[in-house]
Short mmCIF file of C-alpha atoms and ligand atoms in Angstrom, two decimals:
data_model
loop_
_atom_site.label_atom_id
_atom_site.label_comp_id
_atom_site.label_asym_id
_atom_site.label_seq_id
_atom_site.Cartn_x
_atom_site.Cartn_y
_atom_site.Cartn_z
CA UNK F 1 38.00 4.00 10.39
CA UNK F 2 34.70 4.79 8.69
CA UNK F 3 31.82 2.64 9.71
CA UNK F 4 29.97 0.78 6.96
CA UNK F 5 26.78 -0.32 8.68
CA UNK F 6 25.57 -2.64 5.89
CA UNK F 7 25.69 -6.32 6.95
CA UNK F 8 28.62 -8.41 5.71
CA UNK F 9 28.71 -12.08 4.77
CA UNK F 10 32.04 -13.87 5.22
CA UNK F 11 32.68 -16.99 3.14
CA UNK F 12 35.43 -18.78 1.27
CA UNK F 13 35.86 -21.07 -1.69
CA UNK F 14 37.83 -23.44 0.56
CA UNK F 15 34.53 -24.89 1.81
CA UNK F 16 33.52 -25.96 -1.67
CA UNK F 17 34.38 -29.62 -2.12
CA UNK F 18 36.14 -29.91 1.25
CA UNK F 19 34.97 -32.94 3.22
CA UNK F 20 35.85 -34.68 6.48
CA UNK F 21 35.58 -37.99 4.61
CA UNK F 22 32.65 -39.76 2.93
CA UNK F 23 31.41 -41.45 6.13
CA UNK F 24 31.60 -38.38 8.38
CA UNK F 25 28.55 -36.19 9.20
CA UNK F 26 30.58 -33.30 7.74
CA UNK F 27 30.87 -34.98 4.36
CA UNK F 28 28.13 -32.59 3.24
CA UNK F 29 28.47 -29.12 1.69
CA UNK F 30 27.27 -26.33 3.98
CA UNK F 31 28.89 -22.91 3.56
CA UNK F 32 29.20 -23.27 -0.24
CA UNK F 33 25.44 -23.86 -0.36
CA UNK F 34 24.88 -20.64 1.58
CA UNK F 35 27.15 -18.74 -0.82
CA UNK F 36 25.33 -20.13 -3.88
CA UNK F 37 21.81 -19.90 -2.45
CA UNK F 38 22.13 -16.30 -1.21
CA UNK F 39 23.46 -15.24 -4.62
CA UNK F 40 20.65 -17.08 -6.42
CA UNK F 41 18.14 -15.30 -4.18
CA UNK F 42 19.65 -11.91 -5.06
CA UNK F 43 20.72 -11.42 -1.46
CA UNK F 44 24.36 -10.48 -2.02
CA UNK F 45 24.42 -6.72 -2.71
CA UNK F 46 27.70 -5.28 -4.02
CA UNK F 47 30.27 -4.99 -1.25
CA UNK F 48 28.46 -7.30 1.16
CA UNK F 49 30.51 -10.45 0.53
CA UNK F 50 33.94 -10.71 2.15
CA UNK F 51 36.30 -13.59 1.37
CA UNK F 52 37.65 -14.97 4.63
CA UNK F 53 41.36 -14.61 5.30
CA UNK F 54 43.19 -17.65 6.69
CA UNK F 55 44.37 -16.97 10.25
CA UNK F 56 48.11 -17.07 10.78
CA UNK F 57 49.40 -19.37 13.54
CA UNK F 58 50.40 -16.35 15.65
CA UNK F 59 46.78 -15.11 15.59
CA UNK F 60 45.54 -18.54 16.70
CA UNK F 61 47.99 -18.47 19.63
CA UNK F 62 45.71 -15.85 21.20
CA UNK F 63 43.92 -18.91 22.65
CA UNK F 64 45.38 -22.09 21.17
CA UNK F 65 48.53 -23.84 22.31
CA UNK F 66 51.33 -23.27 19.72
CA UNK F 67 52.26 -26.97 19.87
CA UNK F 68 48.69 -27.89 18.92
CA UNK F 69 48.56 -25.41 16.02
CA UNK F 70 51.87 -26.83 14.80
CA UNK F 71 50.46 -30.37 15.09
CA UNK F 72 47.52 -29.40 12.85
CA UNK F 73 49.89 -27.96 10.27
CA UNK F 74 52.03 -31.10 10.41
CA UNK F 75 48.94 -33.32 10.07
CA UNK F 76 47.93 -31.40 6.93
CA UNK F 77 51.39 -31.70 5.42
CA UNK F 78 51.83 -35.39 6.27
CA UNK F 79 48.24 -36.59 5.83
CA UNK F 80 48.61 -38.60 9.03
CA UNK F 81 49.53 -38.33 12.72
CA UNK F 82 51.45 -40.54 15.08
CA UNK F 83 49.90 -42.20 18.11
CA UNK F 84 51.20 -39.62 20.56
CA UNK F 85 49.75 -36.71 18.57
CA UNK F 86 46.41 -38.51 18.30
CA UNK F 87 46.32 -39.04 22.05
CA UNK F 88 47.57 -35.59 23.00
CA UNK F 89 45.48 -33.50 20.57
CA UNK F 90 42.51 -35.73 19.66
CA UNK F 91 43.15 -35.49 15.92
CA UNK F 92 43.16 -38.47 13.61
CA UNK F 93 40.16 -39.88 15.48
CA UNK F 94 36.71 -40.92 14.27
CA UNK F 95 35.16 -37.57 15.25
CA UNK F 96 38.11 -35.39 14.29
CA UNK F 97 39.66 -37.12 11.29
CA UNK F 98 42.69 -36.16 9.24
CA UNK F 99 41.45 -34.59 5.99
CA UNK F 100 43.27 -32.65 3.26
CA UNK F 101 42.43 -29.16 4.65
CA UNK F 102 42.67 -30.07 8.37
CA UNK F 103 44.63 -26.90 9.11
CA UNK F 104 43.63 -24.52 6.29
CA UNK F 105 39.87 -24.98 6.61
CA UNK F 106 39.50 -24.36 10.36
CA UNK F 107 42.13 -21.59 10.13
CA UNK F 108 39.94 -19.93 7.47
CA UNK F 109 36.81 -20.16 9.63
CA UNK F 110 38.85 -18.73 12.54
CA UNK F 111 40.28 -16.05 10.25
CA UNK F 112 36.73 -14.98 9.45
CA UNK F 113 35.77 -14.57 13.10
CA UNK F 114 39.05 -12.77 13.90
CA UNK F 115 38.45 -10.38 10.98
CA UNK F 116 34.86 -9.86 12.12
CA UNK F 117 36.13 -8.58 15.48
CA UNK F 118 38.20 -5.96 13.63
CA UNK F 119 35.49 -4.95 11.16
CA UNK F 120 33.00 -4.54 14.00
CA UNK F 121 35.26 -2.09 15.87
CA UNK F 122 32.89 0.75 15.00
CA UNK F 123 29.73 -1.37 15.02
CA UNK F 124 27.79 -3.37 12.46
CA UNK F 125 26.52 -6.83 11.60
CA UNK F 126 28.50 -9.80 10.27
CA UNK F 127 27.49 -13.37 9.42
CA UNK F 128 30.29 -15.95 9.31
CA UNK F 129 28.43 -19.23 8.67
CA UNK F 130 31.68 -21.23 8.69
CA UNK F 131 32.23 -20.14 12.28
CA UNK F 132 30.64 -21.51 15.42
CA UNK F 133 33.11 -24.33 16.08
CA UNK F 134 32.37 -24.16 19.79
CA UNK F 135 33.89 -27.48 20.95
CA UNK F 136 37.53 -26.68 20.07
CA UNK F 137 39.84 -26.67 23.11
CA UNK F 138 43.14 -24.79 23.61
CA UNK F 139 45.25 -27.87 22.91
CA UNK F 140 42.91 -30.38 21.32
CA UNK F 141 40.06 -30.91 18.89
CA UNK F 142 36.56 -31.91 20.02
CA UNK F 143 33.25 -32.72 18.31
CA UNK F 144 34.39 -32.03 14.71
CA UNK F 145 35.97 -28.69 15.83
CA UNK F 146 39.71 -28.21 15.49
CA UNK F 147 39.94 -24.55 16.44
CA UNK F 148 37.51 -22.47 18.50
CA UNK F 149 36.56 -19.51 16.34
CA UNK F 150 33.87 -18.22 18.74
CA UNK F 151 36.52 -17.77 21.46
CA UNK F 152 38.95 -16.18 18.99
CA UNK F 153 36.16 -13.93 17.66
CA UNK F 154 35.20 -12.76 21.16
CA UNK F 155 38.85 -12.06 21.97
CA UNK F 156 39.14 -10.11 18.72
CA UNK F 157 36.01 -8.08 19.52
CA UNK F 158 37.49 -7.24 22.92
CA UNK F 159 40.83 -6.21 21.40
CA UNK F 160 38.88 -3.90 19.11
CA UNK F 161 36.89 -1.93 21.63
CA UNK F 162 34.09 -4.17 22.92
CA UNK F 163 34.46 -4.69 26.65
CA UNK F 164 31.28 -6.62 27.46
CA UNK F 165 30.35 -9.49 25.18
CA UNK F 166 27.19 -11.61 25.32
CA UNK F 167 27.55 -15.06 23.71
CA UNK F 168 24.30 -16.83 22.90
CA UNK F 169 24.45 -20.43 21.67
CA UNK F 170 21.36 -22.16 20.25
CA UNK F 171 23.14 -25.19 18.76
CA UNK F 172 21.79 -28.59 19.91
CA UNK F 173 25.09 -29.16 21.77
CA UNK F 174 26.60 -27.35 24.75
CA UNK F 175 29.56 -25.07 23.85
CA UNK F 176 32.08 -26.71 26.17
CA UNK F 177 35.09 -25.02 24.51
CA UNK F 178 33.65 -21.52 24.86
CA UNK F 179 32.78 -22.30 28.49
CA UNK F 180 36.44 -23.15 29.14
CA UNK F 181 37.46 -19.94 27.38
CA UNK F 182 35.46 -17.53 29.54
CA UNK F 183 34.64 -19.33 32.78
CA UNK F 184 34.66 -16.80 35.63
CA UNK F 185 35.05 -13.84 33.26
CA UNK F 186 32.68 -11.09 34.51
CA UNK F 187 32.56 -9.19 31.20
CA UNK F 188 31.39 -12.20 29.18
CA UNK F 189 27.87 -13.61 29.52
CA UNK F 190 27.44 -17.09 27.99
CA UNK F 191 23.90 -18.35 27.47
CA UNK F 192 23.35 -21.82 26.04
CA UNK F 193 20.19 -23.76 25.19
CA UNK F 194 21.08 -27.33 24.29
CA UNK F 195 19.60 -30.82 24.22
CA UNK F 196 19.94 -32.66 27.53
CA UNK F 197 21.80 -36.00 27.84
CA UNK F 198 23.76 -35.33 24.69
CA UNK F 199 27.50 -35.08 24.04
CA UNK F 200 29.59 -33.34 25.44
CA UNK F 201 27.39 -33.80 28.58
CA UNK F 202 28.47 -30.46 30.04
CA UNK F 203 26.31 -27.37 30.66
CA UNK F 204 24.03 -28.63 33.42
CA UNK F 205 21.20 -26.38 34.63
CA UNK F 206 23.09 -25.67 37.88
CA UNK F 207 26.41 -25.01 36.14
CA UNK F 208 27.21 -21.28 36.21
CA UNK F 209 30.89 -21.24 35.18
CA UNK F 210 31.79 -18.88 38.00
CA UNK F 211 28.84 -16.62 37.26
CA UNK F 212 29.59 -16.22 33.54
CA UNK F 213 27.14 -18.79 32.18
CA UNK F 214 23.44 -19.55 32.11
CA UNK F 215 22.75 -23.08 30.86
CA UNK F 216 19.39 -24.50 29.89
CA UNK F 217 19.40 -28.18 28.90
CA UNK F 218 16.12 -28.96 27.12
CA UNK F 219 14.30 -32.23 26.46
CA UNK F 220 14.15 -33.95 23.06
CA UNK F 221 11.26 -32.73 20.92
CA UNK F 222 11.60 -29.05 21.85
CA UNK F 223 9.16 -27.09 19.65
CA UNK F 224 9.04 -23.50 18.36
CA UNK F 225 6.56 -22.38 21.02
CA UNK F 226 8.89 -23.61 23.77
CA UNK F 227 11.88 -21.98 22.12
CA UNK F 228 10.09 -18.64 21.82
CA UNK F 229 9.08 -18.92 25.47
CA UNK F 230 12.74 -19.47 26.42
CA UNK F 231 13.81 -16.55 24.25
CA UNK F 232 11.24 -14.15 25.68
CA UNK F 233 11.47 -15.19 29.34
CA UNK F 234 15.19 -15.83 29.62
CA UNK F 235 17.59 -15.12 26.77
CA UNK F 236 16.44 -11.67 25.67
CA UNK F 237 15.94 -10.18 29.16
CA UNK F 238 19.35 -11.50 30.27
CA UNK F 239 21.14 -10.05 27.24
CA UNK F 240 19.29 -6.75 27.52
CA UNK F 241 20.15 -6.38 31.20
CA UNK F 242 23.81 -7.22 30.52
CA UNK F 243 23.97 -4.26 28.06
CA UNK F 244 26.70 -5.81 25.93
CA UNK F 245 29.04 -3.91 23.62
CA UNK F 246 28.88 -6.92 21.29
CA UNK F 247 26.71 -9.99 20.81
CA UNK F 248 27.98 -13.24 19.32
CA UNK F 249 25.21 -15.65 18.33
CA UNK F 250 26.19 -19.25 17.59
CA UNK F 251 23.39 -20.29 15.29
CA UNK F 252 23.96 -24.05 14.99
CA UNK F 253 21.55 -25.63 12.51
CA UNK F 254 21.38 -29.00 14.27
CA UNK F 255 18.43 -28.04 16.50
CA UNK F 256 15.91 -28.35 13.66
CA UNK F 257 13.66 -31.35 13.24
CA UNK F 258 15.35 -32.87 10.16
CA UNK F 259 18.83 -32.94 11.66
CA UNK F 260 20.21 -36.49 11.94
CA UNK F 261 22.41 -35.93 15.01
CA UNK F 262 19.99 -34.51 17.56
CA UNK F 263 16.39 -34.87 18.61
CA UNK F 264 15.08 -31.34 18.93
CA UNK F 265 12.09 -30.40 16.77
CA UNK F 266 12.46 -26.73 15.92
CA UNK F 267 11.72 -25.08 12.60
CA UNK F 268 14.18 -22.54 11.28
CA UNK F 269 11.70 -19.81 12.33
CA UNK F 270 13.09 -20.25 15.86
CA UNK F 271 16.56 -19.29 14.62
CA UNK F 272 15.34 -16.43 12.43
CA UNK F 273 13.36 -15.00 15.34
CA UNK F 274 16.39 -15.11 17.64
CA UNK F 275 18.63 -13.52 14.99
CA UNK F 276 16.18 -10.61 14.60
CA UNK F 277 15.40 -10.17 18.31
CA UNK F 278 19.07 -9.88 19.37
CA UNK F 279 19.93 -7.32 16.69
CA UNK F 280 18.80 -4.16 18.54
CA UNK F 281 20.44 -5.16 21.85
CA UNK F 282 24.02 -4.24 20.92
CA UNK F 283 25.94 -2.07 18.43
CA UNK F 284 28.12 -5.00 17.29
CA UNK F 285 26.61 -8.29 16.14
CA UNK F 286 28.45 -11.37 14.94
CA UNK F 287 26.31 -14.34 13.87
CA UNK F 288 28.14 -17.64 13.46
CA UNK F 289 27.12 -21.04 12.11
CA UNK F 290 27.81 -24.20 14.09
CA UNK F 291 26.44 -27.73 13.88
CA UNK F 292 24.06 -28.90 11.17
CA UNK F 293 24.23 -32.21 9.35
CA UNK F 294 21.38 -32.24 6.84
CA UNK F 295 22.57 -30.45 3.69
CA UNK F 296 19.17 -28.90 2.89
CA UNK F 297 18.25 -27.65 6.35
CA UNK F 298 21.73 -26.20 6.96
CA UNK F 299 21.96 -24.34 3.66
CA UNK F 300 18.43 -22.96 3.99
CA UNK F 301 18.84 -22.00 7.64
CA UNK F 302 22.05 -20.00 7.31
CA UNK F 303 20.87 -18.41 4.04
CA UNK F 304 17.72 -17.36 5.90
CA UNK F 305 19.83 -16.01 8.77
CA UNK F 306 21.65 -13.82 6.26
CA UNK F 307 18.36 -12.75 4.65
CA UNK F 308 17.05 -11.82 8.11
CA UNK F 309 20.15 -9.71 8.86
CA UNK F 310 19.81 -8.04 5.47
CA UNK F 311 16.10 -7.37 5.99
CA UNK F 312 15.37 -9.24 2.75
CA UNK F 313 11.90 -10.39 1.78
CA UNK F 314 11.70 -14.20 2.09
CA UNK F 315 9.74 -15.56 -0.89
CA UNK F 316 7.12 -18.29 -0.32
CA UNK F 317 8.74 -20.20 -3.13
CA UNK F 318 12.35 -19.62 -4.13
CA UNK F 319 13.21 -18.53 -7.70
CA UNK F 320 14.31 -21.27 -10.17
CA UNK F 321 18.04 -20.47 -9.77
CA UNK F 322 17.79 -21.06 -6.02
CA UNK F 323 15.73 -24.21 -6.46
CA UNK F 324 18.47 -25.48 -8.76
CA UNK F 325 21.04 -25.03 -5.96
CA UNK F 326 18.84 -27.02 -3.56
CA UNK F 327 18.05 -29.77 -6.10
CA UNK F 328 21.74 -30.20 -6.90
CA UNK F 329 22.50 -31.23 -3.30
CA UNK F 330 22.76 -34.91 -2.52
CA UNK F 331 23.18 -36.86 0.67
CA UNK F 332 24.78 -40.26 0.84
CA UNK F 333 23.44 -40.99 4.32
CA UNK F 334 21.67 -44.31 4.11
CA UNK F 335 18.15 -44.81 5.37
CA UNK F 336 17.32 -41.12 5.44
CA UNK F 337 15.12 -41.05 2.36
CA UNK F 338 14.60 -38.31 -0.16
CA UNK F 339 14.21 -34.76 1.12
CA UNK F 340 10.73 -33.26 0.96
CA UNK F 341 9.56 -30.89 -1.76
CA UNK F 342 9.49 -28.05 0.79
CA UNK F 343 13.24 -28.44 1.40
CA UNK F 344 13.81 -27.96 -2.35
CA UNK F 345 11.57 -24.95 -2.88
CA UNK F 346 11.51 -22.83 0.29
CA UNK F 347 13.82 -21.09 2.74
CA UNK F 348 11.42 -20.71 5.64
CA UNK F 349 10.00 -23.87 7.26
CA UNK F 350 6.39 -24.22 8.34
CA UNK F 351 6.28 -23.34 12.08
CA UNK F 352 6.43 -26.27 14.50
CA UNK F 353 4.34 -25.09 17.38
CA UNK F 354 3.21 -27.11 20.37
CA UNK F 355 2.54 -27.08 24.09
CA UNK F 356 5.12 -25.73 26.54
CA UNK F 357 6.29 -28.70 28.58
CA UNK F 358 6.24 -28.63 32.38
CA UNK F 359 9.99 -29.20 32.60
CA UNK F 360 10.83 -26.33 30.25
CA UNK F 361 8.51 -24.03 32.20
CA UNK F 362 9.96 -25.10 35.55
CA UNK F 363 13.60 -24.81 34.47
CA UNK F 364 13.09 -21.40 32.90
CA UNK F 365 11.37 -20.32 36.12
CA UNK F 366 14.29 -21.62 38.19
CA UNK F 367 16.81 -19.69 36.09
CA UNK F 368 14.69 -16.52 36.13
CA UNK F 369 14.60 -16.60 39.93
CA UNK F 370 18.28 -17.43 40.27
CA UNK F 371 19.28 -14.65 37.85
CA UNK F 372 17.01 -12.09 39.53
CA UNK F 373 14.62 -11.71 36.60
CA UNK F 374 11.58 -12.80 38.58
ZN1 ZN G 1 25.87 -29.09 17.55
#
C-alpha cells in the first residue's frame, strides 16, 4: 500500500437531518455542520474527504455482542423494542432512545473508525468527527452511545500494524466503555481528563485500570491555563514516554464553556492545542469527536480541529459562506438565549485563561509522582 500522508476527513450524509428526537441533547446537527463549514472555509482539498462506510455486523462483533448488534438492527426495523430488550441492552430509554437510524448511524460512525485503522496502516492523520462514542458497552448502550467506535478503531489500528496505542480523552465525561475495553492491557495507555462528580461517575483519580489508565477528574470551571498545565505536565510527557505506534484522541466538544451538559469553562483553543501537540508523538493519528451539545460550539470546534490537522490558516472572521452555515443553525433548547455574534463569525474562541487551582496542581503532582514523571 502506498502511503498518502495528507490528512483525511471522514464524514457521511447520514448525519444530515438525523436526530435522536426533538427533546434529546442530540437533536442538534453536528457532523453535517463540520462538513459544510470546512467546505465553506476552503478546507477540503481534493481527495481529503472520505465518505464513511457502514460497518457490517461481523466487523462490530470484534467487540460487541452479536445479540446486541442484532437487537439494534431489530429496533431500527421495528421502530420499537420490547421490555426485555430495553432492560438487557439499555435501548429505548430516555438517554438512548429508539430513532430511525438507531443501527445505521452508529454503524456508520463505527465504520469510519474501523476504516481509519486500515488507512493508517502506513501512517497518517485522520479526523472522524462522528466517532468518539466512548460510553458504548459490549452488550448495551450508554450515555447516547450505541456502539463504541473508539474501541473498534483501536482494535482496527492494532490489526493493521500498530502494537502500542495511546488513547487520550478530553471529553467532559469519563470514557467508561473504553476503560472496559482495555483494562489491564499493557500495550494500551488510556488517559482521561473529565469533570468530577459527573455521569458515569467512573474514572477516579486512584483508578488505574490494572495499570492501563491515568485518570484526572477536574473541578467545574476548569480554564485554558489549567488545561494547558495538565497537558504539559501530564498528558504529553506520558504519551511521549509510552512511544505509541498510534494515538487516538477523543476530542469531545462538551468541555467548552457554552456546553449545556457540563460545567467546564474551556475555550476551543485548549482542544486545538492538544490536537497539535500530540501530532508529532506518533506516526498514526486518529482524532475523533465525542460529546458536544451546543450546535455552534460543536461545529466550530471540530471544524477547527480539522483546520489544525490540515495546517490551515484560521481567519479572524470567517468568510460569508461559512457565516451563512453558522447563521442557519438553530437550537430549540429553551432558556438558552441567542448565541453570541462571535459564535456566528469565528472558528477560534477568545482564550479563557485563569489561575491554576490548588486541587488541579495537587492532583497533577500526585499523578506525576505515581507515574514516575517527577
Ligand atoms: Zn461527554
